[in-house]
PDB file of C-alpha atoms and ligand atoms in Angstrom:
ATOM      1  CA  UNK K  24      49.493 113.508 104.853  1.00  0.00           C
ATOM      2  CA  UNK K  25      51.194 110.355 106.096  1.00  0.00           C
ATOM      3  CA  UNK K  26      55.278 111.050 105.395  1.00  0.00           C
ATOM      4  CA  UNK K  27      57.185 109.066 102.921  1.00  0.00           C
ATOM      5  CA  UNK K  28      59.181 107.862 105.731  1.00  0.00           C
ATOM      6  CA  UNK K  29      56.641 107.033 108.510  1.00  0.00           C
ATOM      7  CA  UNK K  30      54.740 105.048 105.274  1.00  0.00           C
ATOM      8  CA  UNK K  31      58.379 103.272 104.391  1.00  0.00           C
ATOM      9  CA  UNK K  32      58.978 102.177 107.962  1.00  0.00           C
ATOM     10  CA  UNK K  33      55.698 100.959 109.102  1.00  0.00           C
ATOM     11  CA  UNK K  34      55.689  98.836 105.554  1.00  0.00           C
ATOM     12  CA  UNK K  35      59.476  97.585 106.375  1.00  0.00           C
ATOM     13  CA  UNK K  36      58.095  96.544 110.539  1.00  0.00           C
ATOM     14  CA  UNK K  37      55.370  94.157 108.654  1.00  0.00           C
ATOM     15  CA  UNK K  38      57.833  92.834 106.538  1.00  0.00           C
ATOM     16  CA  UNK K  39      59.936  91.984 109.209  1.00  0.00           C
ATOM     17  CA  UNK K  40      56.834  90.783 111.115  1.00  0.00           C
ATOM     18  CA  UNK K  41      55.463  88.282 108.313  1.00  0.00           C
ATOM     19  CA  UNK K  42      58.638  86.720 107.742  1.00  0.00           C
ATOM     20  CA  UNK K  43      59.604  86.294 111.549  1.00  0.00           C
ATOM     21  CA  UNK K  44      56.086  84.967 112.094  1.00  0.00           C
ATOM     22  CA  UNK K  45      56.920  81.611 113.111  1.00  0.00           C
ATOM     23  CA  UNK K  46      59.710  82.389 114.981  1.00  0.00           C
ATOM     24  CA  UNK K  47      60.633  83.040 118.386  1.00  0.00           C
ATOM     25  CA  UNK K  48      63.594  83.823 121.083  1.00  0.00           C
ATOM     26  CA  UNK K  49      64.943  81.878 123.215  1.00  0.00           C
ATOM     27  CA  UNK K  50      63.400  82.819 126.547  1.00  0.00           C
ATOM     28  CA  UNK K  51      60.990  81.227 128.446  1.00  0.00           C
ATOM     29  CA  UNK K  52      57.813  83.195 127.204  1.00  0.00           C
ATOM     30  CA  UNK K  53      58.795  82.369 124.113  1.00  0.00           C
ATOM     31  CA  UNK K  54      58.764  85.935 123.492  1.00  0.00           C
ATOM     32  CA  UNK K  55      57.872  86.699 119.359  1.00  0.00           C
ATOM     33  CA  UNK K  56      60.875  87.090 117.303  1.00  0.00           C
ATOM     34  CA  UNK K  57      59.901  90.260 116.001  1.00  0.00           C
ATOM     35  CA  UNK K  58      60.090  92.062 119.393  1.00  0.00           C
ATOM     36  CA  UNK K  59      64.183  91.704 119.032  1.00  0.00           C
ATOM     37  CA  UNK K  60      64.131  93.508 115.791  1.00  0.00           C
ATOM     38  CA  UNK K  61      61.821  96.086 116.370  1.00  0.00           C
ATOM     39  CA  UNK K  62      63.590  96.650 120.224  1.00  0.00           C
ATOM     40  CA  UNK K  63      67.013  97.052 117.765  1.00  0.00           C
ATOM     41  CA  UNK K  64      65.252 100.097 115.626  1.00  0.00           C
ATOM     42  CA  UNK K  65      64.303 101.350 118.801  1.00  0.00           C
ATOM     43  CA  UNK K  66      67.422 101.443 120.786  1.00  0.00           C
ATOM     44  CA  UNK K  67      68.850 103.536 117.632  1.00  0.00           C
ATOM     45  CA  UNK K  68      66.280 105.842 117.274  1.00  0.00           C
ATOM     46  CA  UNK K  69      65.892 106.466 121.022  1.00  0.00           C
ATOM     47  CA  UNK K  70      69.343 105.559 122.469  1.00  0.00           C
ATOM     48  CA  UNK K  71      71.361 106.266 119.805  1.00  0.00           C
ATOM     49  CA  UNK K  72      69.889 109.309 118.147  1.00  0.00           C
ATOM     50  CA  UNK K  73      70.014 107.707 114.807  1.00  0.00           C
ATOM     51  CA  UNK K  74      67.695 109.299 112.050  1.00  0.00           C
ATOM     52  CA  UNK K  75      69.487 107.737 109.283  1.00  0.00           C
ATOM     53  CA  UNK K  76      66.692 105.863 107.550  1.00  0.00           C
ATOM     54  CA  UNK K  77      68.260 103.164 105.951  1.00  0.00           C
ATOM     55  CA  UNK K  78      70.193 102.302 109.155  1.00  0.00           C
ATOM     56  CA  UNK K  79      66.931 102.242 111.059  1.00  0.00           C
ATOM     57  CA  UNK K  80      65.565  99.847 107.830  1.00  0.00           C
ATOM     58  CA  UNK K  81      68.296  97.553 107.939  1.00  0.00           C
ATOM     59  CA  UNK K  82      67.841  97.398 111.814  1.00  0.00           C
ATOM     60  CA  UNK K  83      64.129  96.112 111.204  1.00  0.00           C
ATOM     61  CA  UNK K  84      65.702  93.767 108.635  1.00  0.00           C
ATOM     62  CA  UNK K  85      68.906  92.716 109.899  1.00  0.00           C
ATOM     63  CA  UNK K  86      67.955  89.047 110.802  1.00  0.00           C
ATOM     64  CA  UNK K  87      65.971  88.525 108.120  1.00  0.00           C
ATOM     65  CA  UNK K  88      68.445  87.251 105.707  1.00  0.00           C
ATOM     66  CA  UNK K  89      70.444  84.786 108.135  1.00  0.00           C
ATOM     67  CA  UNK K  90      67.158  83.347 109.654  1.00  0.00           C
ATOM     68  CA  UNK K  91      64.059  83.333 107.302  1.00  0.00           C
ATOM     69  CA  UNK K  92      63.637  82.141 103.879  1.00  0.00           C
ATOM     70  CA  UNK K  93      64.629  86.298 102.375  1.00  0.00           C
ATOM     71  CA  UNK K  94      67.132  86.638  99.809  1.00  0.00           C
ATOM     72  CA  UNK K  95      68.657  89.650  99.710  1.00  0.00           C
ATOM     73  CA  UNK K  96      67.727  90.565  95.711  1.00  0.00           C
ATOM     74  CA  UNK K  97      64.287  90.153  97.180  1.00  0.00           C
ATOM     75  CA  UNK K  98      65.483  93.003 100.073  1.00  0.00           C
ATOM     76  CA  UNK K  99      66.764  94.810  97.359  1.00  0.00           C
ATOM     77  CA  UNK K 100      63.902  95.060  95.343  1.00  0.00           C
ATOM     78  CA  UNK K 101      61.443  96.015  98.239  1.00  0.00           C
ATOM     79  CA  UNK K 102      63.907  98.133  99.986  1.00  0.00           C
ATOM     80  CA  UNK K 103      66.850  99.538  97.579  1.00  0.00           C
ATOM     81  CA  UNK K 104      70.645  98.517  97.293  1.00  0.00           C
ATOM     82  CA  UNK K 105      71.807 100.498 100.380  1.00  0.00           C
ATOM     83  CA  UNK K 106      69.393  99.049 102.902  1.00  0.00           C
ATOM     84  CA  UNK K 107      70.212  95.522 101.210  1.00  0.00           C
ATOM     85  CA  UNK K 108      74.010  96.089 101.763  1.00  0.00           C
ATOM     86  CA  UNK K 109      73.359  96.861 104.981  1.00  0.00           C
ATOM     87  CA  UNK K 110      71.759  93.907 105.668  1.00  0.00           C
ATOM     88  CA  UNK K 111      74.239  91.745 104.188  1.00  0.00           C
ATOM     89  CA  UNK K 112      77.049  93.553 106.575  1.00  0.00           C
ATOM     90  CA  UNK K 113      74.779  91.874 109.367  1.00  0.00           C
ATOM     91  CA  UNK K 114      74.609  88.318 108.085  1.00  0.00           C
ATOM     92  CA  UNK K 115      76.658  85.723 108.875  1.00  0.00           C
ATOM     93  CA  UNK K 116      77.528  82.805 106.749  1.00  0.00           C
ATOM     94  CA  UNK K 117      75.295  79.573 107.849  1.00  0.00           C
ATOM     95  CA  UNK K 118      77.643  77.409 105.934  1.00  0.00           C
ATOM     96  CA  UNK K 119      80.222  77.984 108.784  1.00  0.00           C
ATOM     97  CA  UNK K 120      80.297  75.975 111.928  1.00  0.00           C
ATOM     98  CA  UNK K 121      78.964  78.119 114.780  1.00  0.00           C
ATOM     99  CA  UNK K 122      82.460  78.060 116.829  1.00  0.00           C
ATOM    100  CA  UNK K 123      84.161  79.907 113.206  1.00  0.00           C
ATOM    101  CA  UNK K 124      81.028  82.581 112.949  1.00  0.00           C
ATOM    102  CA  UNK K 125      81.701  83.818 116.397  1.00  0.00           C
ATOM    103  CA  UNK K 126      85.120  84.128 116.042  1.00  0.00           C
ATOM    104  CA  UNK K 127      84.469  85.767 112.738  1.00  0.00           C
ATOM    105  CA  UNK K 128      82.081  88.338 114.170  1.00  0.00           C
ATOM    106  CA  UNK K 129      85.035  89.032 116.522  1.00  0.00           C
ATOM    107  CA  UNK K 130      87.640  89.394 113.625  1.00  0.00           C
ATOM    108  CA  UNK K 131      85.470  91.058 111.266  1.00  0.00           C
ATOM    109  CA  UNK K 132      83.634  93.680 113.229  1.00  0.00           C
ATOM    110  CA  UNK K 133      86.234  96.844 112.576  1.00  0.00           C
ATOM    111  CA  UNK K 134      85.845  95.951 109.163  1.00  0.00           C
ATOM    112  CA  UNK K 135      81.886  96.973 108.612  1.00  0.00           C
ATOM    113  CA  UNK K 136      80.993 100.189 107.913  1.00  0.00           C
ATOM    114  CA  UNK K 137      80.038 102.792 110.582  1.00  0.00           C
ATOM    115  CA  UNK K 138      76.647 102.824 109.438  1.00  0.00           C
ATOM    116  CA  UNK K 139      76.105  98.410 110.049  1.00  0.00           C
ATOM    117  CA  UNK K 140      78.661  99.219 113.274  1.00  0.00           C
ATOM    118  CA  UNK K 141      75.097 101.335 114.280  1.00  0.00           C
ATOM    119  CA  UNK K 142      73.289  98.248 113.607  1.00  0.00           C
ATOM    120  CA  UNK K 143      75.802  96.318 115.441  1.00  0.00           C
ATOM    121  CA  UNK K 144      76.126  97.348 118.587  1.00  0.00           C
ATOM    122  CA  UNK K 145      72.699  97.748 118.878  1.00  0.00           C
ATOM    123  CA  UNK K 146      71.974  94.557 118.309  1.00  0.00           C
ATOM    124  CA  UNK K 147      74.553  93.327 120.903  1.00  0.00           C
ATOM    125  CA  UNK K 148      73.037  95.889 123.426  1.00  0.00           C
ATOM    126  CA  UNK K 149      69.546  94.204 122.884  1.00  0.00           C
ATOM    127  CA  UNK K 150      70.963  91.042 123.339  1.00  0.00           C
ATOM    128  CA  UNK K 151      72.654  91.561 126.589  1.00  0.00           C
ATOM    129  CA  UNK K 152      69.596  93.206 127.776  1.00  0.00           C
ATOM    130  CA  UNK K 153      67.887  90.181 126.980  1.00  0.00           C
ATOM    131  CA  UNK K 154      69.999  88.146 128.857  1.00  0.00           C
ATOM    132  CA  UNK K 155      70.055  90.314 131.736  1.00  0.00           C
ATOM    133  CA  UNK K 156      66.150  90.446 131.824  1.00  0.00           C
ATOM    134  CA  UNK K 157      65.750  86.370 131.811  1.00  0.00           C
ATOM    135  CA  UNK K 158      68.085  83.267 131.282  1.00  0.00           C
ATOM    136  CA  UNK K 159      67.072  81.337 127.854  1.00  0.00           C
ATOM    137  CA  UNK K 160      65.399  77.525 128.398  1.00  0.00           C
ATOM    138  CA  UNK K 161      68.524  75.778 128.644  1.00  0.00           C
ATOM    139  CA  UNK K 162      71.289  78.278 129.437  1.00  0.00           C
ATOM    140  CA  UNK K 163      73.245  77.878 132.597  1.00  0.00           C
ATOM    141  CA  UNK K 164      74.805  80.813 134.055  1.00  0.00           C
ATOM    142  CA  UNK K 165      78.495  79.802 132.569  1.00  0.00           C
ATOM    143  CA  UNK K 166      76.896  79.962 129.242  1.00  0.00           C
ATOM    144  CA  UNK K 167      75.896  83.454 129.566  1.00  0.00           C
ATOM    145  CA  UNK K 168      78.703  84.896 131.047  1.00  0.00           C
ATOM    146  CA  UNK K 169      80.479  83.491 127.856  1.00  0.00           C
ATOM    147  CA  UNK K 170      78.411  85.296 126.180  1.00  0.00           C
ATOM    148  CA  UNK K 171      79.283  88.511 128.116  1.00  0.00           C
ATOM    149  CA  UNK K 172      82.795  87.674 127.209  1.00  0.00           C
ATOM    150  CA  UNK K 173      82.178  86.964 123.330  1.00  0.00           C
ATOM    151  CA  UNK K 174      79.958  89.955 122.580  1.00  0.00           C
ATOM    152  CA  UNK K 175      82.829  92.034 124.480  1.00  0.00           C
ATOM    153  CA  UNK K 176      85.213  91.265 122.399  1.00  0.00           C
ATOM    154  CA  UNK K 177      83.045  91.918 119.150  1.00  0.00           C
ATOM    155  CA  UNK K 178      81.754  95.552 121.150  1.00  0.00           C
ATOM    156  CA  UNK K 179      85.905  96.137 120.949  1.00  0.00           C
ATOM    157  CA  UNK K 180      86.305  95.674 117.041  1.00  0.00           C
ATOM    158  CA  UNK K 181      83.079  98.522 116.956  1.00  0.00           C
ATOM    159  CA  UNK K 182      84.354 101.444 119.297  1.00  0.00           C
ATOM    160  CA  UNK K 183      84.559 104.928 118.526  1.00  0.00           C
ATOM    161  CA  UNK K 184      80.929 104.822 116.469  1.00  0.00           C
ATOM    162  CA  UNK K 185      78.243 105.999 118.651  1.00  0.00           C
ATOM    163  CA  UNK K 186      79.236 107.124 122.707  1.00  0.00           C
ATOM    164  CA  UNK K 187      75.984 106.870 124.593  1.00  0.00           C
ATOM    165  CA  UNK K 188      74.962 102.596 123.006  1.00  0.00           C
ATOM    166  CA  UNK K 189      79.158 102.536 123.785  1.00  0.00           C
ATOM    167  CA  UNK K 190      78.308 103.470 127.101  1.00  0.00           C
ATOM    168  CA  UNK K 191      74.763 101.546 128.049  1.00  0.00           C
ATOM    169  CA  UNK K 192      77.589  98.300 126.721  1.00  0.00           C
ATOM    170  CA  UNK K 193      80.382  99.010 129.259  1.00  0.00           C
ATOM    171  CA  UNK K 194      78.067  99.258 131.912  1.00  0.00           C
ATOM    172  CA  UNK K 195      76.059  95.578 131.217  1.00  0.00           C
ATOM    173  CA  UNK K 196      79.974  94.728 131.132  1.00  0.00           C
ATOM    174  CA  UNK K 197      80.829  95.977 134.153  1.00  0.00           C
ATOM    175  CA  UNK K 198      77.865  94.916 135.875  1.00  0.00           C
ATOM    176  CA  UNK K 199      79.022  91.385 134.841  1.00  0.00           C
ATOM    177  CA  UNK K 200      83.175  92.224 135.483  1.00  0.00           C
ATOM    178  CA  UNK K 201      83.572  91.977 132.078  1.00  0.00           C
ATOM    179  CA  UNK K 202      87.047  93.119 130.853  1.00  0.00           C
ATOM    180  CA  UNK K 203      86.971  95.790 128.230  1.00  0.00           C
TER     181      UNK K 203
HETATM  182  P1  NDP W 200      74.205  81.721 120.674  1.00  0.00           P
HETATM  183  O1  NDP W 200      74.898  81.276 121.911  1.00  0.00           O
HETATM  184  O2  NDP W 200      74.910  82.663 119.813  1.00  0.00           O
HETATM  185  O3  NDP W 200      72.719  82.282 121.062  1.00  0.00           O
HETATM  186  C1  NDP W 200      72.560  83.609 121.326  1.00  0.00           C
HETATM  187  C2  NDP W 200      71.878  84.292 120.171  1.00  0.00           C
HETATM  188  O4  NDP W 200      70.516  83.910 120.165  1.00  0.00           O
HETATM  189  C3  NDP W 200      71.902  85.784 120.309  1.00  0.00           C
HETATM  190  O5  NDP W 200      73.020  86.311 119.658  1.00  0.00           O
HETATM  191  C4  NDP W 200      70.592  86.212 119.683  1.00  0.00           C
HETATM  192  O6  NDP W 200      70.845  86.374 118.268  1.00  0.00           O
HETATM  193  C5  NDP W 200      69.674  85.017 119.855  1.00  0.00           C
HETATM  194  N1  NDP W 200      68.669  85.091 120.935  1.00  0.00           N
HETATM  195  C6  NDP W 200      67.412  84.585 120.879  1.00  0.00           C
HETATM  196  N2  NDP W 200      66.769  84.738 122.011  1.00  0.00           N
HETATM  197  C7  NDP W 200      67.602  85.372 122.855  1.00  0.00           C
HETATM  198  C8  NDP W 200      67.459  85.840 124.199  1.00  0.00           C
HETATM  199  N3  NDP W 200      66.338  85.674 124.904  1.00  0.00           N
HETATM  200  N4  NDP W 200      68.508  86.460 124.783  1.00  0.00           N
HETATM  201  C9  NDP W 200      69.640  86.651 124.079  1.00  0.00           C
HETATM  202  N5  NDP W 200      69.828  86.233 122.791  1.00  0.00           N
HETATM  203  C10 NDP W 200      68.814  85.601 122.178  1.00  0.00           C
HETATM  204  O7  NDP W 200      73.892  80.569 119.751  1.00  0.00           O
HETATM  205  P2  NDP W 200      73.454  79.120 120.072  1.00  0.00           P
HETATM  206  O8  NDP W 200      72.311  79.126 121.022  1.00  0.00           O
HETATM  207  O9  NDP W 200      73.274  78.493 118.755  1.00  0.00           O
HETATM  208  O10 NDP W 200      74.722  78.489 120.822  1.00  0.00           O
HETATM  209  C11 NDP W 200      75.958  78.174 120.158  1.00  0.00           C
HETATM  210  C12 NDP W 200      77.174  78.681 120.924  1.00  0.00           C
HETATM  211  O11 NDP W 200      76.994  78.541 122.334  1.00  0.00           O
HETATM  212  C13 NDP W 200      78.431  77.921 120.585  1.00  0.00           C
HETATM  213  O12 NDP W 200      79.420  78.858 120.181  1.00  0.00           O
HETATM  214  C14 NDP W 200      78.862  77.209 121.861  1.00  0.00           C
HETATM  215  O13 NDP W 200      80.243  77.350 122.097  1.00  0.00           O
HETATM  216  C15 NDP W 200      78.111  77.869 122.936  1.00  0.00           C
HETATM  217  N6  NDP W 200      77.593  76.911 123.902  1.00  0.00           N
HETATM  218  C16 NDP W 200      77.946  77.038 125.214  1.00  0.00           C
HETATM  219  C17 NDP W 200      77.463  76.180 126.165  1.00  0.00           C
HETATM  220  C18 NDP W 200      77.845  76.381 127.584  1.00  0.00           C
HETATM  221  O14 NDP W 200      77.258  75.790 128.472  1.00  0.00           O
HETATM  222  N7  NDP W 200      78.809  77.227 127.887  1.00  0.00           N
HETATM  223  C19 NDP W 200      76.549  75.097 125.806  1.00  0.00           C
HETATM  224  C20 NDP W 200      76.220  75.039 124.417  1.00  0.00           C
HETATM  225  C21 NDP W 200      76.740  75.932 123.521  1.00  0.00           C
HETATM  226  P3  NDP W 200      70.024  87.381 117.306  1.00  0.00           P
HETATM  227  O15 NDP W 200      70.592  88.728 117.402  1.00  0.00           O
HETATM  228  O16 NDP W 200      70.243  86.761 115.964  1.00  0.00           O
HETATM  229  O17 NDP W 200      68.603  87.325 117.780  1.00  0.00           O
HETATM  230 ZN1   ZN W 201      69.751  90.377 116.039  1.00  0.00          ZN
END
């Protein structure tokens, strides 16, 4: 039979994947928003060596809060308290002008738990990837070598959690002569 856990992940990816329906990122191809969080399980599951799976969950998850109509009582009730917390370690506050979030991020980032730094620096990894692989409608090369810069900064407040996603970061950062 089917294991608890495949059944539990497949039914959190078409969670994810009805509530990110409408959405998508901010490349050209207008790639489907889903691929980012799905790509984020991944990278911890095959980069990371995660088999936590609550951290793999809340990876599937982690934007669902901060971009889609989900509440997290509604995560919590589908999902459980611990995947919900993680979640909510992942969202930023939209009532905060976007200049105060990032800097948060920054600030705030050796303050999560090890388990949402997973989540974390995944997600930044993905990111940069993304960037790397094709410049969003609209970006201009100054605007994503600030982003480089930011998400290096945030990478800083998450070291010492998980060596090889540490590594795969430092190198997009070197590639770009990124301090560290
Ligand atoms: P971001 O600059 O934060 O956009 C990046 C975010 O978009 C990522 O963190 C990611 O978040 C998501 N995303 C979606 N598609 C992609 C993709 N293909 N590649 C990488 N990331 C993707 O937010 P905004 O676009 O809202 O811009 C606001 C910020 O940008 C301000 O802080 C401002 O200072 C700066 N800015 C700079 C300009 C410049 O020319 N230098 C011009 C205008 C703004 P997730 O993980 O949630 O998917
Ligand atoms: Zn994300």
């Amino acid at each position: 039979a089917l294991s608890k856990v495949v059944k539990e992940i497949v039914r959190c990816t078409n969670f994810a994947a009805l509530k990110h329906k409408d959405q998508r990122r901010k490349d050209k191809q207008q790639t489907p928003y889903v691929n980012h969080v799905i790509g984020v399980a991944h990278i911890l599951v095959s980069e990371g060596g995660i088999s936590d799976v609550s951290v793999i969950q809340a990876a599937l998850l982690h934007d669902t809060v901060e971009d889609t109509d989900t509440s997290f009582y509604e995560l919590q009730a589908e999902f459980g308290e611990d995947v919900a917390n993680l979640v909510k370690e992942m969202t930023d506050d939209k009532s905060l002008p976007k200049a105060e979030r990032k800097a948060l991020q920054i600030s705030h980032a050796s303050q999560a738990s090890y388990r949402a730094k997973l989540v974390k620096l995944a997600d930044k990894l993905y990111n940069l990837r993304d960037l790397r692989r094709c410049t969003p409608e609209g970006w201009s090369e100054e605007r994503v070598q600030e982003y480089f810069e930011w998400a290096s900064q945030v990478v800083a407040g998450l070291r010492g959690t998980n060596q090889t996603m540490e590594d795969a970061l430092d190198q997009l950062f070197m590639e770009r002569g990124v301090e560290m």
